[in-house]
XYZ file of C-alpha atoms in Angstrom:
558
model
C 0.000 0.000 0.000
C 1.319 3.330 -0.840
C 2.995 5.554 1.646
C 0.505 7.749 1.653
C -2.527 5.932 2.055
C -0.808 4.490 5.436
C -0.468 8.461 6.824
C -4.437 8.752 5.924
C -5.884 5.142 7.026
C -3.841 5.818 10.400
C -5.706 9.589 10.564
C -9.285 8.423 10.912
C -11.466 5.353 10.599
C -13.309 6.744 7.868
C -9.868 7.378 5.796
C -8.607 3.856 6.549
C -12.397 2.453 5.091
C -11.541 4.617 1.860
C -8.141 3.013 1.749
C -9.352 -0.782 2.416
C -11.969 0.336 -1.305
C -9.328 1.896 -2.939
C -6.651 -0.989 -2.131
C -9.714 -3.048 -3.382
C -9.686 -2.041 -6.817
C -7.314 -3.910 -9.516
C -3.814 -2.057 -10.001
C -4.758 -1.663 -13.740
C -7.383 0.771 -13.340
C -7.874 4.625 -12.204
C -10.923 6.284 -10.881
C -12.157 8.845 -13.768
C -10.935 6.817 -16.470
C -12.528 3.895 -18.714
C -8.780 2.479 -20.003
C -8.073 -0.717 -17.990
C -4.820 -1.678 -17.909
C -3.014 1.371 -18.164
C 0.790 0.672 -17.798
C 1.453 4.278 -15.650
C -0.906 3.215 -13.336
C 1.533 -0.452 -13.375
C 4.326 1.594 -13.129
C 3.473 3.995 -10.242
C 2.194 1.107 -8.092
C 5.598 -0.823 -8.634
C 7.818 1.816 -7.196
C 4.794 2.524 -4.244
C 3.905 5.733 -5.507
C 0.696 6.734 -6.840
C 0.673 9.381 -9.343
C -3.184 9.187 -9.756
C -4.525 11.702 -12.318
C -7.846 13.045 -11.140
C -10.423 14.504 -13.774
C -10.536 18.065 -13.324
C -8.018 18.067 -9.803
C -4.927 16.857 -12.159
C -2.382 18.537 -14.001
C -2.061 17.184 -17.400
C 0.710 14.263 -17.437
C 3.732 13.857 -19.620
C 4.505 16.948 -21.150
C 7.811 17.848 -19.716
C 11.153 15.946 -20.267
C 14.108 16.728 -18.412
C 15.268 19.113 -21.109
C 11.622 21.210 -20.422
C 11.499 20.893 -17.140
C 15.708 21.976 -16.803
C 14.519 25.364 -19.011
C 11.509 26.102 -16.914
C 13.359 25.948 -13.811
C 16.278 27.457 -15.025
C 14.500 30.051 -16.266
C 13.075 31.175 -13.271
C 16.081 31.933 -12.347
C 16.691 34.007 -14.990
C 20.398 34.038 -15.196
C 20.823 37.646 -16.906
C 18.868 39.009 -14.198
C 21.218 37.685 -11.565
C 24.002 38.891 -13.212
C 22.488 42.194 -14.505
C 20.289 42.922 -11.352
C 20.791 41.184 -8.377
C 24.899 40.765 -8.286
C 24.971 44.793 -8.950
C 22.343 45.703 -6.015
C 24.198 43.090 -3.926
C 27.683 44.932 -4.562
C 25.942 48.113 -3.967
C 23.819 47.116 -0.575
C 26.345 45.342 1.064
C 30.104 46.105 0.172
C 31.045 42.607 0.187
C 33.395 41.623 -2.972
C 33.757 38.060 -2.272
C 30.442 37.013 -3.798
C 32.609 34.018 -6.375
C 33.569 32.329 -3.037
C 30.138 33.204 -1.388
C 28.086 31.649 -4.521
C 30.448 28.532 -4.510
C 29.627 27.768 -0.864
C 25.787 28.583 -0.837
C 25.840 25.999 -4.451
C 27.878 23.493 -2.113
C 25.151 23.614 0.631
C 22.305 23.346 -1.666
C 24.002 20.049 -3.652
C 23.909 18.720 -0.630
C 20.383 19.697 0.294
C 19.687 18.627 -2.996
C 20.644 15.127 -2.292
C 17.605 14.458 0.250
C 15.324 16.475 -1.155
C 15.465 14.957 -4.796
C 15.402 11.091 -3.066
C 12.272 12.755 -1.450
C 10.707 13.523 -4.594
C 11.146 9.982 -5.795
C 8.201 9.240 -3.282
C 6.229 12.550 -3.222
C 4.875 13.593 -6.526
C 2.614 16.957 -5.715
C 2.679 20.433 -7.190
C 2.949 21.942 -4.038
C 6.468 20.480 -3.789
C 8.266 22.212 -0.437
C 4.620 22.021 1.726
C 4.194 18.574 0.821
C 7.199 17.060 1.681
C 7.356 19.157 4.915
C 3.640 17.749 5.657
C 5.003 14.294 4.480
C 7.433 14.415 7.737
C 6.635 16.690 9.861
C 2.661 16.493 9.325
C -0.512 17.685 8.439
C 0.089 20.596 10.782
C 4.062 21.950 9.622
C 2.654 21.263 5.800
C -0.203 24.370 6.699
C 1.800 26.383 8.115
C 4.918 25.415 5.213
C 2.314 26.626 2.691
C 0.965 29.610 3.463
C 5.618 30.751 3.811
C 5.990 29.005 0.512
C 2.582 31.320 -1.200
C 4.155 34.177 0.854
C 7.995 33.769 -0.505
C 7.349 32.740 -4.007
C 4.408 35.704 -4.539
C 7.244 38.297 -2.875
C 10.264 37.264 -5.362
C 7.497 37.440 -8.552
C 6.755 40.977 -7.186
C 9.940 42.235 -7.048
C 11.071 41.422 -10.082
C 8.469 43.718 -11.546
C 9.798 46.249 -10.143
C 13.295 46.180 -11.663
C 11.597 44.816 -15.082
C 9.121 48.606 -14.854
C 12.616 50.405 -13.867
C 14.874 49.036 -16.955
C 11.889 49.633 -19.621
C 11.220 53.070 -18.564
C 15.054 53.887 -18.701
C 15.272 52.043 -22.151
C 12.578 54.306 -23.313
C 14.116 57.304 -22.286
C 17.547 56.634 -23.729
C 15.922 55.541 -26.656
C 12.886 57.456 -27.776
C 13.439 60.330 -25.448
C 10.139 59.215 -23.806
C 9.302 59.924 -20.170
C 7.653 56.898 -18.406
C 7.015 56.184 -14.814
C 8.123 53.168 -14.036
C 4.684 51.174 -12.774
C 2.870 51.333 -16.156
C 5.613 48.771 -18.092
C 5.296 46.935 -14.545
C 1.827 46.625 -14.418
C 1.479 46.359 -18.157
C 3.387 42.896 -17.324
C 1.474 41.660 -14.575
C -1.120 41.439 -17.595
C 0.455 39.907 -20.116
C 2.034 37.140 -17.702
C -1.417 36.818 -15.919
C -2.561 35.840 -19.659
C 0.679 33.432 -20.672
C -0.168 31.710 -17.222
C -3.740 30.040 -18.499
C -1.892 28.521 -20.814
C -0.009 25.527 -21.290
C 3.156 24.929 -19.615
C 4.841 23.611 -22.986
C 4.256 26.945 -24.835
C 5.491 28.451 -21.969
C 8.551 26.059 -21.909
C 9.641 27.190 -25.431
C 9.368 31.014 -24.892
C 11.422 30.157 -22.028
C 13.750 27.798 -23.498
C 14.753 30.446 -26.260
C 15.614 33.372 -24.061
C 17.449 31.259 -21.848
C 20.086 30.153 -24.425
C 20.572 33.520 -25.610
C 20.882 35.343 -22.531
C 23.697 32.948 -21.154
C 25.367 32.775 -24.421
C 25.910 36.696 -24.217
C 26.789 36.630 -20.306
C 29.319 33.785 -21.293
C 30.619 36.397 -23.939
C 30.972 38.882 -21.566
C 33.069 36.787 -19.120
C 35.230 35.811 -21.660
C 36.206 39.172 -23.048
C 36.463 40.563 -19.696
C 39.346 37.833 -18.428
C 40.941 39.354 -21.657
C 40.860 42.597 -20.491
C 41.057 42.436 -16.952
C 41.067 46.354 -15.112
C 44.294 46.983 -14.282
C 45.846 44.044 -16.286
C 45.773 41.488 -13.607
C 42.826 39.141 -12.654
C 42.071 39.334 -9.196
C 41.938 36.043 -7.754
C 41.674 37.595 -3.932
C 37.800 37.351 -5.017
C 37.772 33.880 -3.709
C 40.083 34.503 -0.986
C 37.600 34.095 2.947
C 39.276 37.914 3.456
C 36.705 39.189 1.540
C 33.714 37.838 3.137
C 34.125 39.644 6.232
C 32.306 43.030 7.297
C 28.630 43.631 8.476
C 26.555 42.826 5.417
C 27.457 39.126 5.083
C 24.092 37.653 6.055
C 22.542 40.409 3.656
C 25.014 38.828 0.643
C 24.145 35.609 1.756
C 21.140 36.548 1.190
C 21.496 37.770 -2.027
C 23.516 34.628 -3.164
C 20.040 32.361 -1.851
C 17.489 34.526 -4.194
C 20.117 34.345 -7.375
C 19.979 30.238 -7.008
C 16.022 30.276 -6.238
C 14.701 28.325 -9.002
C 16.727 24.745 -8.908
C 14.172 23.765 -6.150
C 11.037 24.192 -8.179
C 11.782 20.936 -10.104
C 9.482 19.033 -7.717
C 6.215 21.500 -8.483
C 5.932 20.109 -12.040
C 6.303 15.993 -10.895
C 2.474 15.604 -11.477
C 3.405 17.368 -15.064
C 6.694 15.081 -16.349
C 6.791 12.006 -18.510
C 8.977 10.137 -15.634
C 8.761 11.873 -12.316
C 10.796 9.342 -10.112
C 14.058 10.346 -12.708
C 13.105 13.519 -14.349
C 12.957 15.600 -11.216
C 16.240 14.773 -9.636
C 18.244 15.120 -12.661
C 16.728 18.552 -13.602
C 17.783 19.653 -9.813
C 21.379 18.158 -9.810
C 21.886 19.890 -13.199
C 20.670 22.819 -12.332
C 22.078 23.771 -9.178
C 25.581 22.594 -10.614
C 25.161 24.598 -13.837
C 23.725 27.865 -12.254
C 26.928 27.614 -9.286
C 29.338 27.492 -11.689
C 27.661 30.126 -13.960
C 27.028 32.676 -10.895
C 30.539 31.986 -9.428
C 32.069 32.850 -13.014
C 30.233 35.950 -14.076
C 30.205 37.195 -10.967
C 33.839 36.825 -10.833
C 34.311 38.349 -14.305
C 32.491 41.503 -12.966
C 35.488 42.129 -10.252
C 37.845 41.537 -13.070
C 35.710 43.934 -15.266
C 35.574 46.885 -12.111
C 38.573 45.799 -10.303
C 38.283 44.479 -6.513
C 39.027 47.599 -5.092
C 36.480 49.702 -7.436
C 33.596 47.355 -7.764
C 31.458 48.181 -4.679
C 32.006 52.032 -5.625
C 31.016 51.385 -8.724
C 27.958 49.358 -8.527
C 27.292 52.212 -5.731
C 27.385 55.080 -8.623
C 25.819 53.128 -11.770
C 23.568 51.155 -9.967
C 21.501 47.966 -11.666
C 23.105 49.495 -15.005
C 26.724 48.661 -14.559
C 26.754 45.643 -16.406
C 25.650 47.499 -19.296
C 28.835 50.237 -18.800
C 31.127 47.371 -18.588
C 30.223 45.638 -21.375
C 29.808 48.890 -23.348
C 33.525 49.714 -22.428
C 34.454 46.435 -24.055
C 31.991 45.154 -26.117
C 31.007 48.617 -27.778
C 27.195 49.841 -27.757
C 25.735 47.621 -30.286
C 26.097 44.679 -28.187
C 25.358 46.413 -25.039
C 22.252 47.115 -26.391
C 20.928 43.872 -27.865
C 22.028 43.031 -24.001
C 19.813 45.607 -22.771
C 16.602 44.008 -24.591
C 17.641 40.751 -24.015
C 17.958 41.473 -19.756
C 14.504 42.546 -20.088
C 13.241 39.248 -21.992
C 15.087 37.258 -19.093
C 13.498 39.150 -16.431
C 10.056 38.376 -18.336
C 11.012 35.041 -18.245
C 11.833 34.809 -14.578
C 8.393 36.445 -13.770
C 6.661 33.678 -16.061
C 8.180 30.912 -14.394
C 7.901 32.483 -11.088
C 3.926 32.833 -12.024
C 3.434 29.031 -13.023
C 5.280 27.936 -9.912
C 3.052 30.465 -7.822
C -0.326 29.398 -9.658
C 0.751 25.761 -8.754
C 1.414 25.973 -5.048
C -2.402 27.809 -4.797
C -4.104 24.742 -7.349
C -1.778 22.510 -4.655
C -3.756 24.141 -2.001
C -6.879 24.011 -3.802
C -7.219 21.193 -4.159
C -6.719 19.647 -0.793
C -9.117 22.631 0.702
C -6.770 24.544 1.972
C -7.591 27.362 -0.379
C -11.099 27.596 -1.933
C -12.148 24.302 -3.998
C -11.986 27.120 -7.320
C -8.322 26.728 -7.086
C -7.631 23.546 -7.342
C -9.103 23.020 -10.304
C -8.083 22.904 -13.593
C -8.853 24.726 -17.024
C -10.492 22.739 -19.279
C -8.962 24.046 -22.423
C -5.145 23.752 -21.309
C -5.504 22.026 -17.932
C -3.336 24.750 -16.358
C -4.019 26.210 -12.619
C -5.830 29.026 -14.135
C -7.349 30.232 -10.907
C -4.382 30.387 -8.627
C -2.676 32.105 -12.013
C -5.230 34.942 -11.427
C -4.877 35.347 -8.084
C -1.258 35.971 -8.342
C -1.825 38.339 -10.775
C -4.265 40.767 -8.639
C -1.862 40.238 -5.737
C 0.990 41.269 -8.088
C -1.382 44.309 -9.410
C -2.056 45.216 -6.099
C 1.242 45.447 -5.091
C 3.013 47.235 -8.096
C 0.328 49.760 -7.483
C 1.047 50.464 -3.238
C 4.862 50.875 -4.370
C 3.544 53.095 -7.198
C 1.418 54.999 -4.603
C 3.851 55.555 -2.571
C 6.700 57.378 -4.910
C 6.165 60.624 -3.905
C 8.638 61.861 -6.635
C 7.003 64.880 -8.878
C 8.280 62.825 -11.894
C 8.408 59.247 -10.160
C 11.910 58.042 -8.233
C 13.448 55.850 -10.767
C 15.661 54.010 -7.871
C 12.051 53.101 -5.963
C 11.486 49.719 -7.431
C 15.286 48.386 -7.583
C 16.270 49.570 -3.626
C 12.481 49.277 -2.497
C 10.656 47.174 -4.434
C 13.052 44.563 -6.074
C 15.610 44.560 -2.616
C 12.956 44.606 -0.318
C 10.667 41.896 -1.772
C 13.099 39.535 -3.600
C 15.082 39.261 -0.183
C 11.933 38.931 1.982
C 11.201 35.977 -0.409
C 14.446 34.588 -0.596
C 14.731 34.740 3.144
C 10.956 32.499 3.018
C 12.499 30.001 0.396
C 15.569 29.320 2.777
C 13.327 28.964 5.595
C 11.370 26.595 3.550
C 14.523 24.417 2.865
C 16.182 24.100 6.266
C 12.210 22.920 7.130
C 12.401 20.425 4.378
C 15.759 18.794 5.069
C 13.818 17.979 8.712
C 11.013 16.545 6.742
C 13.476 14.436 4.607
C 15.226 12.983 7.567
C 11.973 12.254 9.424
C 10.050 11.040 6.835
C 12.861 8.166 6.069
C 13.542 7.236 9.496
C 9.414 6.679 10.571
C 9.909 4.250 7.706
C 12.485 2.417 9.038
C 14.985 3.445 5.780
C 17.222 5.407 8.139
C 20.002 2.547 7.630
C 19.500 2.459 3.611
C 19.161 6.098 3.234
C 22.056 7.002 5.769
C 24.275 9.040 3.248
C 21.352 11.023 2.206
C 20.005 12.026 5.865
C 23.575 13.020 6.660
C 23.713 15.278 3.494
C 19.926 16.896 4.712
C 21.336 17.362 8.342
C 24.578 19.223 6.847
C 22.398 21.466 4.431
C 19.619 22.100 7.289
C 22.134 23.381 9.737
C 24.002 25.378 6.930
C 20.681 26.871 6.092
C 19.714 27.422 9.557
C 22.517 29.805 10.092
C 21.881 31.915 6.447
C 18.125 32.671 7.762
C 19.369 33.423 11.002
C 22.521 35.610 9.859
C 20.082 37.282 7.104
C 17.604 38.006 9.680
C 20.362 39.529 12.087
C 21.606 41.601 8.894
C 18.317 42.475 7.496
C 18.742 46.437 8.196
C 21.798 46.442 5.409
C 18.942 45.010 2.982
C 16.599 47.730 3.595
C 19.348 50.702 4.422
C 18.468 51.532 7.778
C 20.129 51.435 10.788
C 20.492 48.288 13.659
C 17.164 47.674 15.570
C 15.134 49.771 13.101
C 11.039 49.072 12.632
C 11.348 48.282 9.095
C 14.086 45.946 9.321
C 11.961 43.498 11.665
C 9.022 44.042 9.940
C 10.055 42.449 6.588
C 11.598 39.746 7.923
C 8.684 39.312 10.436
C 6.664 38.665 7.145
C 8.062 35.211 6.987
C 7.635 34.483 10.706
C 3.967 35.885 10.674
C 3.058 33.520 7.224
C 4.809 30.400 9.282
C 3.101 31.236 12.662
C -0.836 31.862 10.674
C -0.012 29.078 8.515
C 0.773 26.390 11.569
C -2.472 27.813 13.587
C -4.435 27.350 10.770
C -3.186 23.850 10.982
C -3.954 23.460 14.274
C -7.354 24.581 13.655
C -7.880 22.277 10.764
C -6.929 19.638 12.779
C -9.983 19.533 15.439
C -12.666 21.392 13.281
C -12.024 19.873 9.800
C -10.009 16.726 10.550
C -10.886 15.216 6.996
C -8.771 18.735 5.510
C -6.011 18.168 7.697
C -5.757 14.141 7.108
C -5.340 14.943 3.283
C -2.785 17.684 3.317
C 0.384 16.558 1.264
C -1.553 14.032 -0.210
C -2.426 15.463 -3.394
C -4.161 13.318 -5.769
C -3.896 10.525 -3.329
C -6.461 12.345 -1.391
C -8.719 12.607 -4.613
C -7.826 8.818 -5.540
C -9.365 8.096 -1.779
C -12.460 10.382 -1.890
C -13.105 8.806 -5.224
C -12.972 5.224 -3.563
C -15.011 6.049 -0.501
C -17.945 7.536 -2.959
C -17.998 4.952 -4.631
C -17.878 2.467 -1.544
C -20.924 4.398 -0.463
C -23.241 4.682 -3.322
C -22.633 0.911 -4.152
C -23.894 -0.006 0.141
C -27.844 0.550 -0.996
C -26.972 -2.088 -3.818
C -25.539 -4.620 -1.639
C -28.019 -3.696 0.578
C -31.099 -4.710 -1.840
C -28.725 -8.058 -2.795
C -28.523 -9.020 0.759
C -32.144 -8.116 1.528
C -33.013 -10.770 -1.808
């Protein structure tokens, strides 16, 4: 009997008369669907997970590959806009230089988080990914309240990025066409158009994604290359990797920094229900992509200090801000290719925002469906059999949003710096701060979740590797808290820098009440969280169990 069904069966008597019907019925057969002897069904019953499709509750099956799914999550991290956007504001906020060596050590910790939580995803398939697992081991209870931080964190880095994605179009206009524009219209003009893209299906999406990705790497790799050619001062400053430069008083905030460039690897497991082999698709796309988007980070990032110099960069990210990628490659490059790079950073940052949208939509159709959110949401489009619903909601919540920041830019003609050191720093890192959170809670869940199955012998070298990346993790959300007034530019102790981080604590605190709640007034809810379409495949069986009792009924009566 699946894993699952045991958590349920052992949560109420009713559940464990569901599983008894379900167990009942012939491994060749699904609820919803008139094909007997369908082979997935075979397959996902050998390796004792069930992967259950339900009608209008299901994502549709078997249109990613590894290659897809490596683009989409890839994508999300949008590796121009790390380089253009993030490592720039992250020079500039916190006057640490040794971000190579930082993003090589964060990339170390999360290969080894990596290692339990893609051997988790071998047994959990469920597009709500981090709160699933999390509910998986730490139950019902830790999943709510890992939910709500994961809606919270996800929804805050998708905001953010609108605001440096409204800040770059309006200054492309300017320079261009000489055209004053504040910077919320392009932002909110995108909140539209990604709203839109998200009702549709995930391979269109995929390919839109796929070809921005290649380009914009292929043009970072370019500048990397012609920067170690023509290093500032005609040396390349190795020091960048030296531990000298990670000291001084912003190193949680970099850390920090480091954390939301990598966030993207970890969405692999959201689109299990939506991949042609889940069990092998999933952990390959994370493996790659955390060791691709290390090395990548660690490089360009490193070519920028040879670009500025080690003892210029922080000044100079300080004075040009999220352009100075563009200066340096203008210097070398010339100002055809700086602007091709100019469009292209905006089509990553576009692309980041879609893939930050899907991943958003599917944690609320997640949710959804197992009633934590409204029954709307975990349902389905017809047409596309995307999370259309949850898509929407993340697009009024990023409206809404875009529109308070805009509000509140008291500017005659608009202050162009408002999204990047309000909007983009303060959201992206509150998120970032939510998806670490979420990851030291999972490599918990991971060890648990083996050992209560008595695989804590087998699956030794894996728990090891989760209880290395959970304490490593541990510390970044604890020194990024601690630092959290370099993010936001005020001083130690200040109102503001509590407050944002005391989003994250406040979503995690709701979230596990909720939970609590759940679990005495609506103790069907809580039995089914994590469960996914397991829960459907049971509710399904227990139906049917009942309408079938007047039958027998009228047999036995005869």
């Amino acid at each position: 009997m699946p894993t699952g069904r045991r958590s349920s069966s052992r949560a109420s008597s009713s559940r464990a008369s569901s599983s008894r019907a379900s167990s009942s019925r012939p491994g060749s057969s699904r609820p919803g669907s008139s094909r007997p002897g369908n082979s997935r069904t075979s397959a996902s019953a050998t390796s004792g997970v069930s992967t259950f499709k339900g009608q209008e509750r299901a994502l549709r099956a078997d249109r990613l590959g590894t290659a897809g799914l490596l683009l989409s999550v890839l994508a999300a991290g949008a590796p121009l806009l790390a380089v253009a956007g993030v490592m720039p504001t992250a020079f500039a906020v916190t006057g640490v230089v040794g971000r190579p060596l930082l993003f090589v050590l964060v990339g170390a910790v999360l290969v080894l988080f990596s290692v339990g939580y893609a051997e988790m995803s071998r047994h959990v398939h469920n597009a709500g990914a981090f709160y699933a697992y999390i509910a998986r081991g730490l139950g019902p209870t830790a999943g709510v309240g890992a939910s709500l931080v994961a809606l919270v964190s996800y929804s805050a880095l998708q905001i953010g990025v609108y605001g440096i994605f409204g800040f770059h179009v309006s200054g492309l206009l300017a320079a261009c066409f000489d055209t004053e524009l504040a910077w919320w219209i392009p932002a909110f003009a995108a909140v539209v158009v990604i709203g839109a893209l998200g009702s549709l299906k995930t391979g269109l999406n995929t390919k839109v994604l796929g070809v921005l990705l290649v380009v914009e790497v292929v043009l970072v790799l370019t500048f990397d290359v012609a920067t170690v050619g023509d290093p500032a001062g005609g040396g390349l400053p190795l020091p960048a990797f030296h531990p000298d430069t990670l000291a001084g008083a912003g190193i949680g905030a970099a850390l920090c920094f480091c954390v939301a460039a990598f966030t993207g690897f970890e969405q692999a497991p959201v689109y299990a229900e939506e991949t042609s082999r889940p069990q092998i698709v999933v952990s390959r796309t994370m493996f790659l992509a955390v060791g691709s988007v290390a090395v990548f980070l660690a490089l360009s990032s490193w070519a920028m200090t040879v670009a500025a110099g080690s003892s210029g960069l922080v000044g100079a990210a300080r004075e040009d801000g999220p352009t100075l990628l563009f200066t340096l490659t203008e210097a070398r490059l010339g100002t055809a290719f700086t602007d091709v790079l100019h469009v292209l950073f905006l089509t990553s940052v576009f692309a980041g925002l879609l893939s930050l949208h899907n991943v958003v939509a599917r944690y609320a159709f997640a949710l959804g469906r197992e009633r934590l959110l409204p029954a709307a949401f975990g349902r389905a489009n017809d047409s596309a059999a995307a999370p259309a619903t949850g898509s929407l909601l993340q697009s009024v919540v990023s409206a809404a949003a875009v529109l308070a920041f805009a509000l509140t830019d008291d500017k005659p003609a608009g202050d162009p710096t408002v999204p990047v050191l309000r909007l983009f720093t303060w959201t992206v890192n509150v998120g970032a701060l939510g998806v670490t959170v979420l990851m030291a809670m999972a490599c918990l869940a991971v060890i648990v979740f083996f050992v209560r199955r008595g695989a804590a012998r087998s699956q030794a070298p894996r728990l090891v590797a989760a209880g290395l990346a959970g304490l490593a993790l541990t510390g970044i959300a604890v020194w990024t808290v601690k630092d959290f007034d370099v993010l936001v530019g005020t001083g130690p102790g200040s109102l503001l820098s509590r407050l944002l981080p005391g989003i994250i604590g406040l979503a995690l605190a709701g979230g596990t009440l909720y939970g609590l709640v759940l679990r005495f007034a609506r103790p069907e809810v809580h039995a089914r969280v994590g469960l996914g379409n397991e829960a459907f495949q049971l509710e399904k069986a227990a139906e049917s169990e009942k309408a079938a009792e007047p039958e027998r009924g009228s047999e036995r009566a005869a």
